[in-house]
CSV table of C-alpha atoms in Angstrom, one decimal:
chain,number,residue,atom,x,y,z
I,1,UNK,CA,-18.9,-9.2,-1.7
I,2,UNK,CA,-20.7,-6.4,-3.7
I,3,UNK,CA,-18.0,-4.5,-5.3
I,4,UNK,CA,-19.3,-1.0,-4.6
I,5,UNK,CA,-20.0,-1.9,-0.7
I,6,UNK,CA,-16.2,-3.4,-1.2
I,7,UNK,CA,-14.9,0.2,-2.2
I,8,UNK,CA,-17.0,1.8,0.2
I,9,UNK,CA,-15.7,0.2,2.9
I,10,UNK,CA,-12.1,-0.5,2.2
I,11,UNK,CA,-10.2,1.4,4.7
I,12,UNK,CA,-6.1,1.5,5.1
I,13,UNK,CA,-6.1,-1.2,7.9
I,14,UNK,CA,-2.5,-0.8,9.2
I,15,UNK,CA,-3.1,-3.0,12.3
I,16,UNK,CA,-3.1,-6.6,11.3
I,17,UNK,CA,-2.7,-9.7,13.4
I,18,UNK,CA,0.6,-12.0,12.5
I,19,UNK,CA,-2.0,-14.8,12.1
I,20,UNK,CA,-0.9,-16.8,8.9
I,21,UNK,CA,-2.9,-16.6,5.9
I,22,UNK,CA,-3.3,-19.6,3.7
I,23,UNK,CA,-1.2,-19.8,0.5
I,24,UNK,CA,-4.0,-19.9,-2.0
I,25,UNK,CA,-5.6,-17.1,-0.4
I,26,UNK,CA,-2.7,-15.1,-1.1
I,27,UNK,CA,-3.0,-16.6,-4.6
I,28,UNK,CA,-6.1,-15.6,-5.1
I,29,UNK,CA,-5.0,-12.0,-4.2
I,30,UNK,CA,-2.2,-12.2,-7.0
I,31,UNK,CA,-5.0,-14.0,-9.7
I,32,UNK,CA,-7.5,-11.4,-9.2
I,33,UNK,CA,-4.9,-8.0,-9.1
I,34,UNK,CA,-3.7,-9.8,-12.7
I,35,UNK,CA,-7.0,-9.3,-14.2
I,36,UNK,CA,-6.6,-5.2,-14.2
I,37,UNK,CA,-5.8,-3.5,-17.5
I,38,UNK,CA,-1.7,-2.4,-18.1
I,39,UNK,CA,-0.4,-0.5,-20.9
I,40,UNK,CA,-0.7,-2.3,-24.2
I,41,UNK,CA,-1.9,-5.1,-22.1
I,42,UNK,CA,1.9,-5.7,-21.3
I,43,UNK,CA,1.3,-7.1,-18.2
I,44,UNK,CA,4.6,-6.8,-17.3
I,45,UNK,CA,4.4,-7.0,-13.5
I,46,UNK,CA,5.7,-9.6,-11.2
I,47,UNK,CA,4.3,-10.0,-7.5
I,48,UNK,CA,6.2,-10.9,-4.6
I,49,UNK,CA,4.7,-12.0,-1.8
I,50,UNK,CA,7.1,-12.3,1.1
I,51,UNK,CA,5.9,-14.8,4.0
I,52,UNK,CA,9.5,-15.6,5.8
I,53,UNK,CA,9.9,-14.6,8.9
I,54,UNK,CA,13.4,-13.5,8.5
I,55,UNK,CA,13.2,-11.5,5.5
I,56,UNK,CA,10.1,-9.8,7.0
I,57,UNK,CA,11.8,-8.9,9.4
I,58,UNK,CA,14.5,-7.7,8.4
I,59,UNK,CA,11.8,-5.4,6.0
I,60,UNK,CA,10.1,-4.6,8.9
I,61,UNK,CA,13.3,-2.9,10.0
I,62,UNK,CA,13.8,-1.1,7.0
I,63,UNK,CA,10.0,0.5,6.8
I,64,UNK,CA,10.6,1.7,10.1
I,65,UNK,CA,13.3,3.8,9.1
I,66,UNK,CA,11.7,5.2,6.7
I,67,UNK,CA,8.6,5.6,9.0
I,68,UNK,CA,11.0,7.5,11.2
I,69,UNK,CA,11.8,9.7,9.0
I,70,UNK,CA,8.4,9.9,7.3
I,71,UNK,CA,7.0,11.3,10.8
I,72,UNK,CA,9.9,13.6,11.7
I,73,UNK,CA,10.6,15.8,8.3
I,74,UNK,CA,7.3,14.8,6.4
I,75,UNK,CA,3.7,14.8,7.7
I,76,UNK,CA,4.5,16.9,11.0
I,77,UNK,CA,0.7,18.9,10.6
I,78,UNK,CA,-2.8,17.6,9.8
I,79,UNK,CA,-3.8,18.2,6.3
I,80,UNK,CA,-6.9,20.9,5.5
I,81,UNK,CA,-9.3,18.8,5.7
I,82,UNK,CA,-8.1,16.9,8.9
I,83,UNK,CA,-8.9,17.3,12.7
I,84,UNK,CA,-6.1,17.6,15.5
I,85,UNK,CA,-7.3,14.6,17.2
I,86,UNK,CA,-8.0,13.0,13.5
I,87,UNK,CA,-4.7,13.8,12.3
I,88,UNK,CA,-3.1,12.5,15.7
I,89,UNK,CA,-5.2,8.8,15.3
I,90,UNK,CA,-3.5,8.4,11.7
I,91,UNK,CA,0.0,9.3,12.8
I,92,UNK,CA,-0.7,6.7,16.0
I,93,UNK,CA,-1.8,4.4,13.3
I,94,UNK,CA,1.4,5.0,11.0
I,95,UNK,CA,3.6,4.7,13.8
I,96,UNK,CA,2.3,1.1,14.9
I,97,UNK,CA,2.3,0.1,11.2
I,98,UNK,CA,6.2,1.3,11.5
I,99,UNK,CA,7.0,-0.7,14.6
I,100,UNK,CA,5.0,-3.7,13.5
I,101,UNK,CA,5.4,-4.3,9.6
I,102,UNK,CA,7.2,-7.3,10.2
I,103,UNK,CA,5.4,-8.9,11.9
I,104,UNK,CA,2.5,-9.1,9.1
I,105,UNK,CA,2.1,-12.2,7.2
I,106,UNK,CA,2.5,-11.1,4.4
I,107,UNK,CA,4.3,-8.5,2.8
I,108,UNK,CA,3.5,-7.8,-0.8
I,109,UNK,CA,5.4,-6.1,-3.4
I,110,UNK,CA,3.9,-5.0,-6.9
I,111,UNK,CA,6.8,-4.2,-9.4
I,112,UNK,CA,7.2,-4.0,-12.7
I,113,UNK,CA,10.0,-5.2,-15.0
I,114,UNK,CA,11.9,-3.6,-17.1
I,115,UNK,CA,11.0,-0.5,-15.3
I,116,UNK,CA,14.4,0.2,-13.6
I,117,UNK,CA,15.7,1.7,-16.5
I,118,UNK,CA,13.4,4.2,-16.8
I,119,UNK,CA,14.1,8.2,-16.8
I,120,UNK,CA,12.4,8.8,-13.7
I,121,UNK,CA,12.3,12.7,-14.7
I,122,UNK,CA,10.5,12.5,-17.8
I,123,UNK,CA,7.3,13.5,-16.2
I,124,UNK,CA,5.2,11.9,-19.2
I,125,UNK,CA,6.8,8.4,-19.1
I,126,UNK,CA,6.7,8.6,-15.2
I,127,UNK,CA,2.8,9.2,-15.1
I,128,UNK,CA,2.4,6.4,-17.8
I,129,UNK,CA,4.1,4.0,-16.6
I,130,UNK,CA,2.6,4.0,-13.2
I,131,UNK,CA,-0.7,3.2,-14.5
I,132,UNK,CA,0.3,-0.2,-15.8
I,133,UNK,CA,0.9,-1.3,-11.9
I,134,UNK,CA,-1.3,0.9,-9.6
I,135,UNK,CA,-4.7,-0.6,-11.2
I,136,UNK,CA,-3.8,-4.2,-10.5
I,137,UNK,CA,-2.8,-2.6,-7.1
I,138,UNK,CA,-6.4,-1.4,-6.7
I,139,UNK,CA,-7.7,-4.6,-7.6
I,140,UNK,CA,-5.6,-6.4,-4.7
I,141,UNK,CA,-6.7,-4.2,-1.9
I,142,UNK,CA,-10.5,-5.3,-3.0
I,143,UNK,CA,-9.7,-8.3,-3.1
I,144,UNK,CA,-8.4,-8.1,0.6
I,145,UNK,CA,-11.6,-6.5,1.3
I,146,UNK,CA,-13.7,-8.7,0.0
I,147,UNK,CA,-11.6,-12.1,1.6
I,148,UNK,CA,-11.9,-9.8,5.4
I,149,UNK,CA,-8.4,-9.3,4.8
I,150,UNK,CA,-6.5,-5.9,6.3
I,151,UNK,CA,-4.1,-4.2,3.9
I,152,UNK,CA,-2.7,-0.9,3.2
I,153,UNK,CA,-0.7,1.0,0.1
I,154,UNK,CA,2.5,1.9,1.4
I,155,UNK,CA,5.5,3.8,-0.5
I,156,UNK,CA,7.8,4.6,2.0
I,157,UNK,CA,10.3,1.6,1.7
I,158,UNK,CA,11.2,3.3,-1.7
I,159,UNK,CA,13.4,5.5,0.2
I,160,UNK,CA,15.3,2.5,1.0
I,161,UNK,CA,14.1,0.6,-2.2
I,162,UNK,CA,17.6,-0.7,-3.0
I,163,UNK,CA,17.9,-2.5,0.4
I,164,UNK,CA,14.6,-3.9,-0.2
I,165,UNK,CA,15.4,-5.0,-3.4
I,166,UNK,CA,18.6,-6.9,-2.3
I,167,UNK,CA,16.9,-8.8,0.4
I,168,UNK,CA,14.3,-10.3,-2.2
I,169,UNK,CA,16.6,-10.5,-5.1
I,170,UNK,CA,14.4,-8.1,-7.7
I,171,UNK,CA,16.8,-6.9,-10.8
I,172,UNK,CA,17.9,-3.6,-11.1
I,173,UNK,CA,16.0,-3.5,-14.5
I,174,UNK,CA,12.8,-3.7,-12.1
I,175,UNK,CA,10.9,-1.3,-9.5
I,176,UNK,CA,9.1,-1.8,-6.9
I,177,UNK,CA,5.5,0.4,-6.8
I,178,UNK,CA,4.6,-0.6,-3.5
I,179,UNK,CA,4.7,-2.2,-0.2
I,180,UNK,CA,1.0,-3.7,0.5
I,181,UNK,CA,1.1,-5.5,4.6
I,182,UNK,CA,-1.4,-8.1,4.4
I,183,UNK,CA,-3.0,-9.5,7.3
I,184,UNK,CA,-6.4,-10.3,9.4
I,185,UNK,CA,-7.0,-7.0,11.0
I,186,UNK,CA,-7.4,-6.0,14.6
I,187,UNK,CA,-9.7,-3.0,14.0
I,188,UNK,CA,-12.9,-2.9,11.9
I,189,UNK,CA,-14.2,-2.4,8.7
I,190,UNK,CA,-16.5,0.3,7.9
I,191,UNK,CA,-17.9,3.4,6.0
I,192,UNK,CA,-14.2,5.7,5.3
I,193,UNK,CA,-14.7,9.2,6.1
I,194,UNK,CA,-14.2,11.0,2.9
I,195,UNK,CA,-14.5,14.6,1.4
I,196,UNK,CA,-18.1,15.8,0.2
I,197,UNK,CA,-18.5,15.7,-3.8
I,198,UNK,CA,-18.5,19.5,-4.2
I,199,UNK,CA,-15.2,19.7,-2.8
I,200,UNK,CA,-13.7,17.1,-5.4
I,201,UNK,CA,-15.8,17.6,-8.1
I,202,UNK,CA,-16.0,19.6,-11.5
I,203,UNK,CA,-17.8,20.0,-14.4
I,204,UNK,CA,-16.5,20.2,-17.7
I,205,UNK,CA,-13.9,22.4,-15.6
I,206,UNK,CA,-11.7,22.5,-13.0
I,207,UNK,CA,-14.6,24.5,-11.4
């Protein structure tokens, strides 16, 4: 698949059939998010791709908690830019990811090691850091796109990221950057709805 049509068309797809999806498939995911840049080409991130029905589950249990709470303190009014009835399509969208994360076929988790003993509020190292993981990240969700794979960039288990972490046995010395549901997707691909350039755009300035 052309990689511009690829990032033109990959949409969050957080209804996903619990259809199996071959191991090298999921491989291939891994191989090709491996092949972004990291910081001083450290590469020091580790994948984990979680396929077990009972650990899913039992992660499935934990994102919706954190959906829960997501939903009732968080995002409680559409953004600027957003519609009532677009705003109320997401949030119906979020909600089914919540009740239905475990039961994706995969559940994949970008980390990085060594990262756990970080100072989290040194705002430099923080920002740094992050792109040594969210790059190879990218590269994933394109690859998902291009395979006709649904996926989505998640955070919210990190509210919970210690009960995540002792159900798949990552260190403390590690972090998890993401939770990425993986599946063949009920819904359809297409053109994402994004704001015009003028609105995100400047030159040589902020305006």
């Amino acid at each position: 698949m052309d990689v511009i049509e690829a990032m033109m068309q990959m949409r969050a797809m957080r209804r996903l059939k619990p259809d199996p999806i071959p191991r090298d498939i999921l491989e291939s995911l891994v191989e090709h998010a491996v092949h972004a840049p990291s910081g001083s080409n450290a590469q020091g991130w580790r994948f984990v791709v979680v396929t077990d029905a009972e650990k899913r589950r039992q992660l499935g249990e934990i994102y919706r908690k954190a959906v829960d709470f997501y939903l009732l303190r968080i995002n409680t009014k559409p953004e600027p830019h957003q519609t009532e009835d677009e705003w109320k399509r997401m949030i119906a969208a979020v909600r089914w990811q919540g009740d239905h994360a475990g039961e994706a076929p995969a559940l994949i988790f970008p980390c990085l090691k060594g990262a756990g003993a970080m100072d989290w509020s040194n705002a430099l190292a923080a920002k740094s850091v992050t792109a040594s993981i969210y790059p190879a990240v990218q590269n994933l969700l394109l690859s998902c796109r291009a395979q006709g794979l649904g996926a989505t960039l998640t955070t919210l288990h990190l509210m919970f990221e210690d009960e995540v972490k002792g159900i798949l046995g990552i260190p403390a010395s590690a972090t998890t950057f993401a939770m990425i549901p993986v599946g063949y997707p009920l819904g359809k691909f297409g053109p994402t709805k994004r704001l015009p350039l003028d609105g995100v755009l400047g030159w040589d300035g902020w305006e």
